[in-house]
Each structure stands twice: as structure tokens, then as C-alpha cells.
PDB file of C-alpha atoms in Angstrom:
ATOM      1  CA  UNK A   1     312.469 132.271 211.990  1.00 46.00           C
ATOM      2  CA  UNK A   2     311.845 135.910 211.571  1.00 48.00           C
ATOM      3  CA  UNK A   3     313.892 136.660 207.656  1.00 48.00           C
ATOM      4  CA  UNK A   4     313.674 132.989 206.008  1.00 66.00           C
ATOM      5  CA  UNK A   5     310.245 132.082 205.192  1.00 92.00           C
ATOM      6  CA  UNK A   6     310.106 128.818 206.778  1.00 97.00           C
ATOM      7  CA  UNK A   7     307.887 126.210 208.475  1.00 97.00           C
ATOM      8  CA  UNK A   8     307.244 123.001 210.478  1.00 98.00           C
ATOM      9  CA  UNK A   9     305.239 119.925 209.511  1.00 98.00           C
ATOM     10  CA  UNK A  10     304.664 117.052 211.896  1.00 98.00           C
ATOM     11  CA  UNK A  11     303.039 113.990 210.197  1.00 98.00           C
ATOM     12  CA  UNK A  12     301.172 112.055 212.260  1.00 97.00           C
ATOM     13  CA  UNK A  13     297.996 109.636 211.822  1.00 96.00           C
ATOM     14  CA  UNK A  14     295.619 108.191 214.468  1.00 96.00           C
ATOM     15  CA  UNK A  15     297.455 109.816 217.069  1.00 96.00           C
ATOM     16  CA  UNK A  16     295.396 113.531 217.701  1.00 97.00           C
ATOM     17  CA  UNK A  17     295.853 113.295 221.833  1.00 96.00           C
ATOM     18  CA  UNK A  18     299.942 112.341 221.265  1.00 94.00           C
ATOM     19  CA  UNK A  19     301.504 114.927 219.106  1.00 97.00           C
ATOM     20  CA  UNK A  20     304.627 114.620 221.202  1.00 96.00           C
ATOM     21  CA  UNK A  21     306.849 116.614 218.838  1.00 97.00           C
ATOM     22  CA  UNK A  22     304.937 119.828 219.586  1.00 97.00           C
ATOM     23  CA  UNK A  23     306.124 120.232 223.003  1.00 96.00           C
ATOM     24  CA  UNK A  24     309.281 118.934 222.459  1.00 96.00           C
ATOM     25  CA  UNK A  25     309.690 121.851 219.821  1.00 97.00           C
ATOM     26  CA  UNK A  26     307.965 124.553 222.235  1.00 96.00           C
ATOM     27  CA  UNK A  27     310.449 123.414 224.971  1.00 96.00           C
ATOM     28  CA  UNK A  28     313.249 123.993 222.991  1.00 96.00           C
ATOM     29  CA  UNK A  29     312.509 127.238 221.648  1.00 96.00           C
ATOM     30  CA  UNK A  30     310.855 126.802 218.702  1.00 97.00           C
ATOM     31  CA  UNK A  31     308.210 129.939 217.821  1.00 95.00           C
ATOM     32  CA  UNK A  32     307.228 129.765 214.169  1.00 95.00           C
ATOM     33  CA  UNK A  33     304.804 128.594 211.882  1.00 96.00           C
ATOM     34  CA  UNK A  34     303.736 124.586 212.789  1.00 97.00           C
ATOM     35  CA  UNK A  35     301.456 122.567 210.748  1.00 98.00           C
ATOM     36  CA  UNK A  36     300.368 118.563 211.483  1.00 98.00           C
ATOM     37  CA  UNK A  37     300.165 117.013 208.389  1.00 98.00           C
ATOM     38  CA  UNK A  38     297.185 114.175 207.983  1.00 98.00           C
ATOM     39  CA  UNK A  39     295.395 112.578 205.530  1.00 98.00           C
ATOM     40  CA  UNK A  40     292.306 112.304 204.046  1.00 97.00           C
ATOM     41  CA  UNK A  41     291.988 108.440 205.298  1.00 97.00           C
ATOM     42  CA  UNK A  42     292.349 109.401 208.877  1.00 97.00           C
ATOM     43  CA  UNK A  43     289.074 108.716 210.553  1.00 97.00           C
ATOM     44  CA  UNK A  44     291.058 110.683 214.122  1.00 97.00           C
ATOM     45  CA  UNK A  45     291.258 114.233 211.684  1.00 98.00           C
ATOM     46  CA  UNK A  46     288.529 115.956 213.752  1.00 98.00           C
ATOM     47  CA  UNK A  47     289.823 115.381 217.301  1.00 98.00           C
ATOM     48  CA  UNK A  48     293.310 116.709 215.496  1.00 98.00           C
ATOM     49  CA  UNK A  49     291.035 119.855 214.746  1.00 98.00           C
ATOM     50  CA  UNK A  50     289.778 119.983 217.957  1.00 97.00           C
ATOM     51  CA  UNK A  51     292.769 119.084 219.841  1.00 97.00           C
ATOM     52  CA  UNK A  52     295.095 121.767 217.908  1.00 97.00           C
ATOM     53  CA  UNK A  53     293.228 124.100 215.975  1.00 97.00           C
ATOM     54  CA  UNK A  54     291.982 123.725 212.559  1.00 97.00           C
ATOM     55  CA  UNK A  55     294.369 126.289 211.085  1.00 97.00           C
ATOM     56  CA  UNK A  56     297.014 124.207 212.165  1.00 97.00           C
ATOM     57  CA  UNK A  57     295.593 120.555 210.693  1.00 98.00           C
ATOM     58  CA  UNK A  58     296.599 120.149 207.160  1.00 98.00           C
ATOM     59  CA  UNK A  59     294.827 117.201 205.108  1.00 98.00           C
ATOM     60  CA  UNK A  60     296.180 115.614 201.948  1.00 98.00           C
ATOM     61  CA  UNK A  61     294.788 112.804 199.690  1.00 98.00           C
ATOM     62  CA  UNK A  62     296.376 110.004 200.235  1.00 97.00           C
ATOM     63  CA  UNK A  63     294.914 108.040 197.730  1.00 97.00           C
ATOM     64  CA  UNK A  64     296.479 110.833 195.149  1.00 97.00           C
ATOM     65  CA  UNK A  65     299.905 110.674 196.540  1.00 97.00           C
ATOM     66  CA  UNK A  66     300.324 107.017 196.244  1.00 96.00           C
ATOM     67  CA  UNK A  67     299.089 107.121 192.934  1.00 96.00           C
ATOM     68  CA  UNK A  68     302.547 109.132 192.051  1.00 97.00           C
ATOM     69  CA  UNK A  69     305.175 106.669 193.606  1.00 96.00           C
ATOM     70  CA  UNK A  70     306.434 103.373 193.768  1.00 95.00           C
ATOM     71  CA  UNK A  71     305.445 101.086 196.964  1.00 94.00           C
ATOM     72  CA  UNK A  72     307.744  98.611 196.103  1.00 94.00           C
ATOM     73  CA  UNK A  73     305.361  95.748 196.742  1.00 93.00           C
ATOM     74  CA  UNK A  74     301.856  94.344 196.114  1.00 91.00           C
ATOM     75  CA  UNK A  75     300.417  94.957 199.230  1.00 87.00           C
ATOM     76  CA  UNK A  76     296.901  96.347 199.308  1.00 82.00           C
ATOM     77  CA  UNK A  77     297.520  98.830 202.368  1.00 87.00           C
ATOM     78  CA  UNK A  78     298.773 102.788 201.971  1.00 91.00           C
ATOM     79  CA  UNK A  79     300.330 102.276 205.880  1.00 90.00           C
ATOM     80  CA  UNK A  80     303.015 104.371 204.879  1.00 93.00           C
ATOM     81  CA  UNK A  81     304.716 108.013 205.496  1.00 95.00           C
ATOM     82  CA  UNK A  82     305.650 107.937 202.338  1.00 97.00           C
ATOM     83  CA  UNK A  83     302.679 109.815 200.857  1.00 97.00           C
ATOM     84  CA  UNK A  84     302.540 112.017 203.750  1.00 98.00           C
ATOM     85  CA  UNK A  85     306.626 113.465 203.134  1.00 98.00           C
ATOM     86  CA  UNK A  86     305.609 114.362 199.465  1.00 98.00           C
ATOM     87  CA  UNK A  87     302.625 115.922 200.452  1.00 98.00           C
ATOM     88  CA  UNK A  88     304.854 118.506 202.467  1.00 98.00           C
ATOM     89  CA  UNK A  89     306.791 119.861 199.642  1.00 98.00           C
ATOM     90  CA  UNK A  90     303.337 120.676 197.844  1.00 98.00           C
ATOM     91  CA  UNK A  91     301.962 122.002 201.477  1.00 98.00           C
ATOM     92  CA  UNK A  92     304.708 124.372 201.759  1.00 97.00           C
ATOM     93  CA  UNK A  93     305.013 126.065 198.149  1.00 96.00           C
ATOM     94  CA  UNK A  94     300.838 126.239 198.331  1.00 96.00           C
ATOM     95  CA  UNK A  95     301.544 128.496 201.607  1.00 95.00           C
ATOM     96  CA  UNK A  96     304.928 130.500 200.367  1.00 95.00           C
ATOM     97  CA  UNK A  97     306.936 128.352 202.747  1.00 97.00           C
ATOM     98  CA  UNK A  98     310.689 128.076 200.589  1.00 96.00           C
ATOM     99  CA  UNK A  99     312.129 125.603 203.711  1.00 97.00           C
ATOM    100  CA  UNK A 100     310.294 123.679 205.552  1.00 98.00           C
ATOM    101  CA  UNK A 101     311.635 120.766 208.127  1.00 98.00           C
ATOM    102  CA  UNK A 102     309.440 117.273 208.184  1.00 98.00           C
ATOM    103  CA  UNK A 103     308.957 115.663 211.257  1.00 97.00           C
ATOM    104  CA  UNK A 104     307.458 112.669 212.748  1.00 96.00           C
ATOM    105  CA  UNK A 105     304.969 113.352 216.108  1.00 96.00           C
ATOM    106  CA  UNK A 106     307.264 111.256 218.943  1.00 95.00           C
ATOM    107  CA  UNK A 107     309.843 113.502 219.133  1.00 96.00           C
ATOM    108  CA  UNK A 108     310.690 113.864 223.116  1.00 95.00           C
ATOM    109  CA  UNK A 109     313.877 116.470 223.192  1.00 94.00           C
ATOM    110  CA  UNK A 110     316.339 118.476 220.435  1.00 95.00           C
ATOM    111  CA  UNK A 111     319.868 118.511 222.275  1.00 92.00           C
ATOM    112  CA  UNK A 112     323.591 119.380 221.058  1.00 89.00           C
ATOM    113  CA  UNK A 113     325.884 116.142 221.591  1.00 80.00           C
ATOM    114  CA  UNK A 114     329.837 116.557 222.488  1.00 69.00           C
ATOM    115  CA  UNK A 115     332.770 114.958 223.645  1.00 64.00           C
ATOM    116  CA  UNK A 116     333.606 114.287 227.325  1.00 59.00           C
ATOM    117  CA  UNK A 117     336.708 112.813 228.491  1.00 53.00           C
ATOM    118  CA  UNK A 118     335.082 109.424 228.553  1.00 59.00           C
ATOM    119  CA  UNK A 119     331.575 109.589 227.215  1.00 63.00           C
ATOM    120  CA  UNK A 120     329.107 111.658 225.249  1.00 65.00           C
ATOM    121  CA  UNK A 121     327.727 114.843 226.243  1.00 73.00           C
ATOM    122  CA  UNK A 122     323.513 115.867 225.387  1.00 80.00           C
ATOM    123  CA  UNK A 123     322.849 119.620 226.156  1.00 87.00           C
ATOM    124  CA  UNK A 124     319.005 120.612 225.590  1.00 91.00           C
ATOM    125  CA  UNK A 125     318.830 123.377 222.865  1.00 93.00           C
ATOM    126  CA  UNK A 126     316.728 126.377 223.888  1.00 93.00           C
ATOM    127  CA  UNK A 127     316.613 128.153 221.024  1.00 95.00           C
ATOM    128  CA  UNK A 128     315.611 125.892 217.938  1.00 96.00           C
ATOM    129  CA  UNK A 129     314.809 129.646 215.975  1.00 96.00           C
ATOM    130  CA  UNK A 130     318.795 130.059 215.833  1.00 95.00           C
ATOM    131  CA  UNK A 131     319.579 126.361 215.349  1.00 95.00           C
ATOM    132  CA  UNK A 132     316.516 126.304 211.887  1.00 96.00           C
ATOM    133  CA  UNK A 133     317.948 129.693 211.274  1.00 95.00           C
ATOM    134  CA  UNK A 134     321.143 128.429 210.647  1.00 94.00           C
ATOM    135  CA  UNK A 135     320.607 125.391 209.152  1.00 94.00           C
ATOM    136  CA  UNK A 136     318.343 127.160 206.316  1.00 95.00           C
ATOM    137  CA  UNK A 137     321.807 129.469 205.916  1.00 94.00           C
ATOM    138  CA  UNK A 138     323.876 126.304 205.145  1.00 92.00           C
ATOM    139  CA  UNK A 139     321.443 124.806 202.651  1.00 93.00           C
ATOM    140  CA  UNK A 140     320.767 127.852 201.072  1.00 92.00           C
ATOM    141  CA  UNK A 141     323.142 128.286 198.388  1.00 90.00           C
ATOM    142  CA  UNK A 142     323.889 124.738 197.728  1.00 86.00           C
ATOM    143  CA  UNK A 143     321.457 123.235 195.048  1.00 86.00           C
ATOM    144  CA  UNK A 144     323.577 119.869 195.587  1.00 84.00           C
ATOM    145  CA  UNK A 145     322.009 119.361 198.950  1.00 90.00           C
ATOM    146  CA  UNK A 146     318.348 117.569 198.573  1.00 94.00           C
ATOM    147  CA  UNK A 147     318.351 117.085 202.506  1.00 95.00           C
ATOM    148  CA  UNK A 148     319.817 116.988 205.747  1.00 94.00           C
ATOM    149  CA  UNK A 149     318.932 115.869 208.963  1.00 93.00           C
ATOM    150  CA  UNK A 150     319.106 115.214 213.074  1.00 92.00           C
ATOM    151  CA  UNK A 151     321.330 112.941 214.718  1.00 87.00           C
ATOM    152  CA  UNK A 152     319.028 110.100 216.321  1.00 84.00           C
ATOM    153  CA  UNK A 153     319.959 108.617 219.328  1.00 72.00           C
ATOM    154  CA  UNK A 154     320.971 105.150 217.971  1.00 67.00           C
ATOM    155  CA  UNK A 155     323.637 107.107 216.420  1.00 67.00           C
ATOM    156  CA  UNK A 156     325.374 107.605 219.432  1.00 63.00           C
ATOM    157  CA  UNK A 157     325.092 104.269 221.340  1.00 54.00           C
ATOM    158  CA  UNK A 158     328.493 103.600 221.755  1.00 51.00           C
ATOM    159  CA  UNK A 159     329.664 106.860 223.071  1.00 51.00           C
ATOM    160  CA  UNK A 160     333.326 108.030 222.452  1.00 45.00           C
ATOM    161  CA  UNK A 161     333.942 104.263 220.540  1.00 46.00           C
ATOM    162  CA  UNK A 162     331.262 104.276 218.540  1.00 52.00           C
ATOM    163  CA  UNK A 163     333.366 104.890 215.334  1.00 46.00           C
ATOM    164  CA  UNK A 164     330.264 106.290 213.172  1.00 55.00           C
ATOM    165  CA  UNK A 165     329.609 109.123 215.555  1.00 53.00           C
ATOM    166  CA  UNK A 166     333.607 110.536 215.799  1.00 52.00           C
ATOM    167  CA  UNK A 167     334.740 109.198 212.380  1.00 54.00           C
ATOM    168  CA  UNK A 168     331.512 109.262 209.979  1.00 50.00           C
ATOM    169  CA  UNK A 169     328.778 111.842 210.663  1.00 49.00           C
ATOM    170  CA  UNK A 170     330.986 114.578 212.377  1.00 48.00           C
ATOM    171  CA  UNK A 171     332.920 115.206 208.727  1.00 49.00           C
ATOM    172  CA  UNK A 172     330.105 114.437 206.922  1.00 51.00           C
ATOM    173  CA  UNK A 173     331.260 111.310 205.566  1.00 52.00           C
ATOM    174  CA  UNK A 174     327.930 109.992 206.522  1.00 65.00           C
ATOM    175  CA  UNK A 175     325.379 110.905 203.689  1.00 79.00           C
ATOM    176  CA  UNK A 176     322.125 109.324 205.510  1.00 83.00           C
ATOM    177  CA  UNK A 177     319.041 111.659 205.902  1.00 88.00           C
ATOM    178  CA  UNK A 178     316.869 109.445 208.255  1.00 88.00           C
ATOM    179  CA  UNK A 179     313.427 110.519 210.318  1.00 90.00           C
ATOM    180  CA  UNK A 180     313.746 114.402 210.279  1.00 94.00           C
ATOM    181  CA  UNK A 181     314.081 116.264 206.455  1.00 96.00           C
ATOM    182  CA  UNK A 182     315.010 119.923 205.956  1.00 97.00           C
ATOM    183  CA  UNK A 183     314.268 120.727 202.498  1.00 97.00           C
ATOM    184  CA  UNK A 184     313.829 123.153 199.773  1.00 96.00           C
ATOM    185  CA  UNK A 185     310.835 123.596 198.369  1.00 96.00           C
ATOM    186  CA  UNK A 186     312.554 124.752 195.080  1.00 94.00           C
ATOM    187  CA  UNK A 187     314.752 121.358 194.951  1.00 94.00           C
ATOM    188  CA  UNK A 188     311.590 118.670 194.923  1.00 96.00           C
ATOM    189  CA  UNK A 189     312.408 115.001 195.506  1.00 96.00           C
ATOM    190  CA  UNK A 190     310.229 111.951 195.788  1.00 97.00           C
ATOM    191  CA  UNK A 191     309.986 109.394 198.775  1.00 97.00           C
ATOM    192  CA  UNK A 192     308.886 105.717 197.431  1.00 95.00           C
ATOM    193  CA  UNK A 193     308.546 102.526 198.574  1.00 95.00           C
ATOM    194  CA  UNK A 194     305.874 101.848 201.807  1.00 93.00           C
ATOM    195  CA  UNK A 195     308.846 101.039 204.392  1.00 92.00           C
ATOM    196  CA  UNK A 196     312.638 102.215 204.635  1.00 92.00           C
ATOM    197  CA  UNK A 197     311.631 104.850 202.455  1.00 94.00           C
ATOM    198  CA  UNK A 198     313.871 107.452 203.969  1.00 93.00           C
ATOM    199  CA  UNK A 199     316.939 105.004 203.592  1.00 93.00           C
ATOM    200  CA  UNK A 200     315.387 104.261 199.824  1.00 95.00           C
ATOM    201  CA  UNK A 201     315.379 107.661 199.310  1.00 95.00           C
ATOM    202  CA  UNK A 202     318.704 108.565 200.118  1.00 94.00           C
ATOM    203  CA  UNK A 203     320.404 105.951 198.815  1.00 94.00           C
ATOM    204  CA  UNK A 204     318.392 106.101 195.341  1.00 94.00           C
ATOM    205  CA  UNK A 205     319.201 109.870 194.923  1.00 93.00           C
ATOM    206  CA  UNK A 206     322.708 109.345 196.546  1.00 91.00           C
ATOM    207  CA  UNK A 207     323.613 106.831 193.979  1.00 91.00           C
ATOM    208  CA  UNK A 208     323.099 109.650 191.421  1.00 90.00           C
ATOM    209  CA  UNK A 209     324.673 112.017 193.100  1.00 86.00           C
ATOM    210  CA  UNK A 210     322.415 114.008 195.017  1.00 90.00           C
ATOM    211  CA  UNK A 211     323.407 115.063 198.504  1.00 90.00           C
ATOM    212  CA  UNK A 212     321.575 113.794 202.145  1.00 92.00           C
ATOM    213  CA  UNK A 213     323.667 114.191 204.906  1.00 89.00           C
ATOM    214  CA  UNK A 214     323.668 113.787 209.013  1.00 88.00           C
ATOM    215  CA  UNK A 215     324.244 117.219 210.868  1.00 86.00           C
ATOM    216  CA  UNK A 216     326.889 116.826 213.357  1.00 78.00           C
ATOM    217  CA  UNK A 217     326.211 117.822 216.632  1.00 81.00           C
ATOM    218  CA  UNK A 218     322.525 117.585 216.786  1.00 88.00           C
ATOM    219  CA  UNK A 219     320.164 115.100 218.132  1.00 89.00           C
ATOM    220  CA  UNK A 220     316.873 113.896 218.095  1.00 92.00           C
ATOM    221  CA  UNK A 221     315.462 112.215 221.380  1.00 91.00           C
ATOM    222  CA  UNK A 222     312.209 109.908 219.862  1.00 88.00           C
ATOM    223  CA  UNK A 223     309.516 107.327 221.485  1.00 79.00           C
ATOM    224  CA  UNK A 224     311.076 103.862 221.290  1.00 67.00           C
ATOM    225  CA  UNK A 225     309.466 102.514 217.582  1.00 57.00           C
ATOM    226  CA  UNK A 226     306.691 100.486 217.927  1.00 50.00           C
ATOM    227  CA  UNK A 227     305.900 101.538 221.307  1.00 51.00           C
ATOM    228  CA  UNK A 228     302.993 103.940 220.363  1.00 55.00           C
ATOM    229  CA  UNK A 229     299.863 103.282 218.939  1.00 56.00           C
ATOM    230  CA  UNK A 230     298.909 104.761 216.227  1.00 52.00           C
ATOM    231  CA  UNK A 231     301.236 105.915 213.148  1.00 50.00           C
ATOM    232  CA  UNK A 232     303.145 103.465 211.424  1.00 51.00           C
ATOM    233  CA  UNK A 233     303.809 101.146 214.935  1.00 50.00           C
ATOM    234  CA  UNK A 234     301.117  98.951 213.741  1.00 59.00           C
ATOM    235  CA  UNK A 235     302.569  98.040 210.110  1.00 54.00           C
ATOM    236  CA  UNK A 236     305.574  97.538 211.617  1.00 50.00           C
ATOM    237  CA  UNK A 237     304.324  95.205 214.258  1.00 54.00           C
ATOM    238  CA  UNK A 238     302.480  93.068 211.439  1.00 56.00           C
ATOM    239  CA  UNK A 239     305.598  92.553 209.060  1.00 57.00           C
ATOM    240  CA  UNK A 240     308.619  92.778 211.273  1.00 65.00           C
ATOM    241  CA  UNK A 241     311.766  94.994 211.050  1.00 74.00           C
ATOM    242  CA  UNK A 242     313.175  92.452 208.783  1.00 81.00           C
ATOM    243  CA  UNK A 243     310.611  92.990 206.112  1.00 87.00           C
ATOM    244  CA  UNK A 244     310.803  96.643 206.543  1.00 88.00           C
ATOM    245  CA  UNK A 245     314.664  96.465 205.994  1.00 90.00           C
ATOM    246  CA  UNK A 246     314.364  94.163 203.316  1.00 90.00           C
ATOM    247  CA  UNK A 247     313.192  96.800 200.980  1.00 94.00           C
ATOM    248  CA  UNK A 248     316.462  98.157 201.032  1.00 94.00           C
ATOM    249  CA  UNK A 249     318.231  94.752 199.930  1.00 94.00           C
ATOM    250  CA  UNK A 250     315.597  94.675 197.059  1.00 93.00           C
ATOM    251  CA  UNK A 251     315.762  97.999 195.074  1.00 95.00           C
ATOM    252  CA  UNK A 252     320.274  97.792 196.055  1.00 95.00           C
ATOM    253  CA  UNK A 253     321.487  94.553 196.670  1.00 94.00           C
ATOM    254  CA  UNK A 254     325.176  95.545 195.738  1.00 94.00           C
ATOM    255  CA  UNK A 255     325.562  97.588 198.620  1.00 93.00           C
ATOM    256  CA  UNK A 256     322.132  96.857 200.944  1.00 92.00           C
ATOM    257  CA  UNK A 257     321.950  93.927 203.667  1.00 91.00           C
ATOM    258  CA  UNK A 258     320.253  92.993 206.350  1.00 88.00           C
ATOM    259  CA  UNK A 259     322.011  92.567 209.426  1.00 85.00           C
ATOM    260  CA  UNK A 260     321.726  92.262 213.241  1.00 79.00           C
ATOM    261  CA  UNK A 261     323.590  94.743 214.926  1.00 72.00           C
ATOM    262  CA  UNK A 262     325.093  94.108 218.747  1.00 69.00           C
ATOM    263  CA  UNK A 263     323.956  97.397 219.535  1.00 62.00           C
ATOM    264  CA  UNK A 264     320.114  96.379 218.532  1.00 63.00           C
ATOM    265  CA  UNK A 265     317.661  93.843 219.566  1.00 69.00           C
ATOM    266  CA  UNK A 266     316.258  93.669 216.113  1.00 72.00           C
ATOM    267  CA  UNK A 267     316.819  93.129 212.781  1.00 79.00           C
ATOM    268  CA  UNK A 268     318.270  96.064 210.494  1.00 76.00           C
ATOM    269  CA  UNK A 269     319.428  97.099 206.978  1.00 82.00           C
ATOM    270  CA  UNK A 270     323.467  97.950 206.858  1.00 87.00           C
ATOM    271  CA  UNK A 271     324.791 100.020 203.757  1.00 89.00           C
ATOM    272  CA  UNK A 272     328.164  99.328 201.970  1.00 90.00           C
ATOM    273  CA  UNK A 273     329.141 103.548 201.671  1.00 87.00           C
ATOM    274  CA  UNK A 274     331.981 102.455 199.865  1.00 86.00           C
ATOM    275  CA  UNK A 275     329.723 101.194 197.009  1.00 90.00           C
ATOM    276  CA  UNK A 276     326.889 103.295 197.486  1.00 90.00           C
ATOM    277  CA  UNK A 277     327.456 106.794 196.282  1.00 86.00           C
ATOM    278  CA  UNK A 278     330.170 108.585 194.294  1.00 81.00           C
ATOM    279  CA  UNK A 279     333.060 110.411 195.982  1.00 76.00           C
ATOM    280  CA  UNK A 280     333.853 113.454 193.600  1.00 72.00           C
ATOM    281  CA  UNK A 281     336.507 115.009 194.561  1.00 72.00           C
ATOM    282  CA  UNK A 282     336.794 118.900 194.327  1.00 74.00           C
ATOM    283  CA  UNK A 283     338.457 120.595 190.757  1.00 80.00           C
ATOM    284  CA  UNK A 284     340.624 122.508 193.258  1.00 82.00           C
ATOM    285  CA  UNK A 285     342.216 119.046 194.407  1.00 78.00           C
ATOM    286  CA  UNK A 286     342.753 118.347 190.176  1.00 76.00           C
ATOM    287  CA  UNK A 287     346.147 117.594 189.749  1.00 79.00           C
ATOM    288  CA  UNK A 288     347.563 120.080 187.037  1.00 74.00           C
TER     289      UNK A 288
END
């Protein structure tokens, strides 16, 4: 990223010896400013120091942050990303950063996805400067646009069938921002609620209008969830994926459900688009 002042954070917590996003991003090109974000409640911070370099550690109150927000429940826990995401927009205008892209720590690859005659097609990006480059380029102008975000690789379980993929996210009729966040700085937003709080976030903001959308074409490889210690696998072992989706049903019930999906072996929220956010349709399409 050599003319947009931009960075990276990776939030992690209790993880300082599996910070698998950093390679991932190294292999794929990636050469400019990194930061992991943890907080103050972290008793791992020092091996994080010592691991990566304290210039690159970045430590937030935690307390603070969830003093600002809504968990959603009466649980006496902050085992949550929640505070950590709105810590980054704070991290980045402290340090000049305008963009910035949040990410979790189990990211394994980046790759471009296609069409082949019968199946899908995952190409490993090399250059991730060009690809942030030119993502920063489309957000730019467009104060509409709160977020976008990576494909993840449920999305394309299916392959050439899997209607969501060909008929959804590649026009952008999909406006879900889920695990990875570019953002503006200048354009703040809040993450709440402890769990689903990138789907709560979406869909509270998308309800108003605000714009989160899927980038076509671009995919996030991650660690199955749950399967590494450390992070949030641990709060989701001890309520379930049913509870975690079931925040979504509570704060939107006329368009949030919980569902279990053929392609999953779990539990999982399903949104009603239809009811969820407003289609506004362009002033050049006004009839005269």
C-alpha cells in the first residue's frame, strides 16, 4: 500500500504462538503496516511482545470498550470480539491510518474463486498490495459503504449450484459483511452484542440503510471454528452455536431464524433479505 494510508489489524487473544493470519498475509503478498490487536485482560500479551515485536502488539481496555456497547445479555463474561473491532477504528485514526482491514488470527490462505465447467476454481493471490489497493479505491468515494468483506469458504460449498455464490454475492445482492471488515476510519460504526455480532451489525445498520456487502471473487481460507484454543473457541464451546445464533433471532425476529443447514453440521442463524434491508432503487431508474 504505497499512496493510501492504510493498515492491518489481526485480533487475537490467548493465542501469541498461533497468529496464523500473519503468514497467510506474507504468503500472499502482503508488505504493509500489521498490527495484532489485544487487550488489556490478556494474561498471553507478553509472549505476543516477545513472539512479534512490541511495536507491532497493540493493547486496548477492554473493560472501556464494553462499557460503550450493548452485549445483548446478562452474562458476566467480556468473551467477545466485539470490543476488540471497535477498538480498531480508534487504533487506526490514533496512528493516521484512514483504511484499515480487521482480521481474525486463523486465517490459512487469500485466493480468487471462478467458474469451471463443472466446479469452482481457488487461485492463491500473490499480491494482496494490489488486491487492498483496490479495494480502498472502490470504497473510497462512497460514504454509503460502512464495510465490505472476503468470501469465506462456507460460501462456496456447493460449487457451481450453490445459488448464493452465482446468484447473490457475485451482483452484490448479498449485503453480509462477516469475519474480515475493511473500513473507513472517517465512517465509524459500532459492533454490539457478545456473539453474532458481525451478523448484528450488519443487519442493524442494514436495516437503516447503511451498506455491508460480500466482495465477489475473493476468499478467505480459515481454521475450522472451534478447533483452536484460545480466542473465542472456548465461549463458543460453552454455549453452543445455537445460542450464539440466537442473538440474531432476538434483536430481528421478523427476518432472523435459526436453522440447520444441509450443508452444516451445526446449528445456524438464516436471514429473510427480502425483509431485512431496503432496496432503493436509483433516481436514474425514476420513471418521469
Amino acid at each position: 500500500m504505497k499512496t493510501e494510508p492504510f493498515c492491518v489489524f489481526i485480533i487475537s487473544h490467548g493465542r501469541p504462538d498461533k497468529v496464523i493470519t500473519l503468514r497467510a498475509l506474507r504468503k500472499a503478498g502482503y508488505t504493509g503496516p500489521t498490527f495484532i490487536v489485544c487487550d488489556n485482560e490478556d494474561k498471553t500479551v507478553e509472549s505476543y511482545r516477545k513472539n512479534h515485536g512490541a511495536e507491532m502488539i497493540l493493547v486496548f481496555d477492554k473493560p472501556h470498550y464494553a462499557s460503550l456497547v450493548d452485549s445483548c445479555d446478562n452474562f458476566q463474561n467480556r468473551r467477545t470480539t466485539t470490543h476488540a473491532r471497535n477498538a480498531c477504528f480508534d487504533l487506526a485514526k490514533e496512528r493516521g491510518f484512514e483504511y484499515f482491514l480487521v482480521l481474525d488470527d486463523d486465517y490459512t490462505s487469500f485466493s480468487f474463486i471462478g467458474k469451471s465447467q463443472k466446479n469452482t476454481t481457488d487461485i492463491k493471490i500473490r499480491n494482496l498490495d494490489l488486491i487492498f489497493h483496490k479495494i480502498v479505491e472502490f470504497i473510497k468515494p462512497h460514504d454509503s459503504i460502512d464495510s465490505v468483506c472476503f468470501m469465506q469458504s462456507g460460501d462456496t460449498i456447493g460449487g457451481m449450484v450453490n445459488y448464493d455464490v452465482w446468484n447473490r454475492i457475485f451482483p452484490f445482492k448479498k449485503r453480509k459483511a462477516m469475519n474480515s471488515f475493511f473500513c473507513k476510519t472517517a465512517c465509524r460504526f459500532w459492533f454490539f452484542s457478545r456473539l453474532n455480532e458481525d451478523v448484528n451489525t450488519y443487519l442493524g445498520l442494514g436495516v437503516r440503510g447503511r451498506l455491508f456487502m460480500t466482495l465477489p471473487q475473493l476468499l478467505i481460507q480459515q481454521k475450522q471454528t472451534q478447533a483452536t484454543a484460545g480466542g473465542m473457541s472456548e465461549a463458543y464451546l460453552a454455549s453452543g452455536t445455537y445460542v450464539k445464533s440466537f442473538y440474531s433471532v432476538m434483536l430481528y425476529p421478523s427476518f432472523a431464524k435459526v436453522t440447520a443447514p444441509k450443508s452444516m453440521n451445526r446449528l445456524h442463524h438464516k436471514i429473510s433479505w427480502n425483509n431485512a434491508v431496503p432496496k432503493i432503487i436509483g433516481e436514474e431508474h425514476r420513471k418521469p
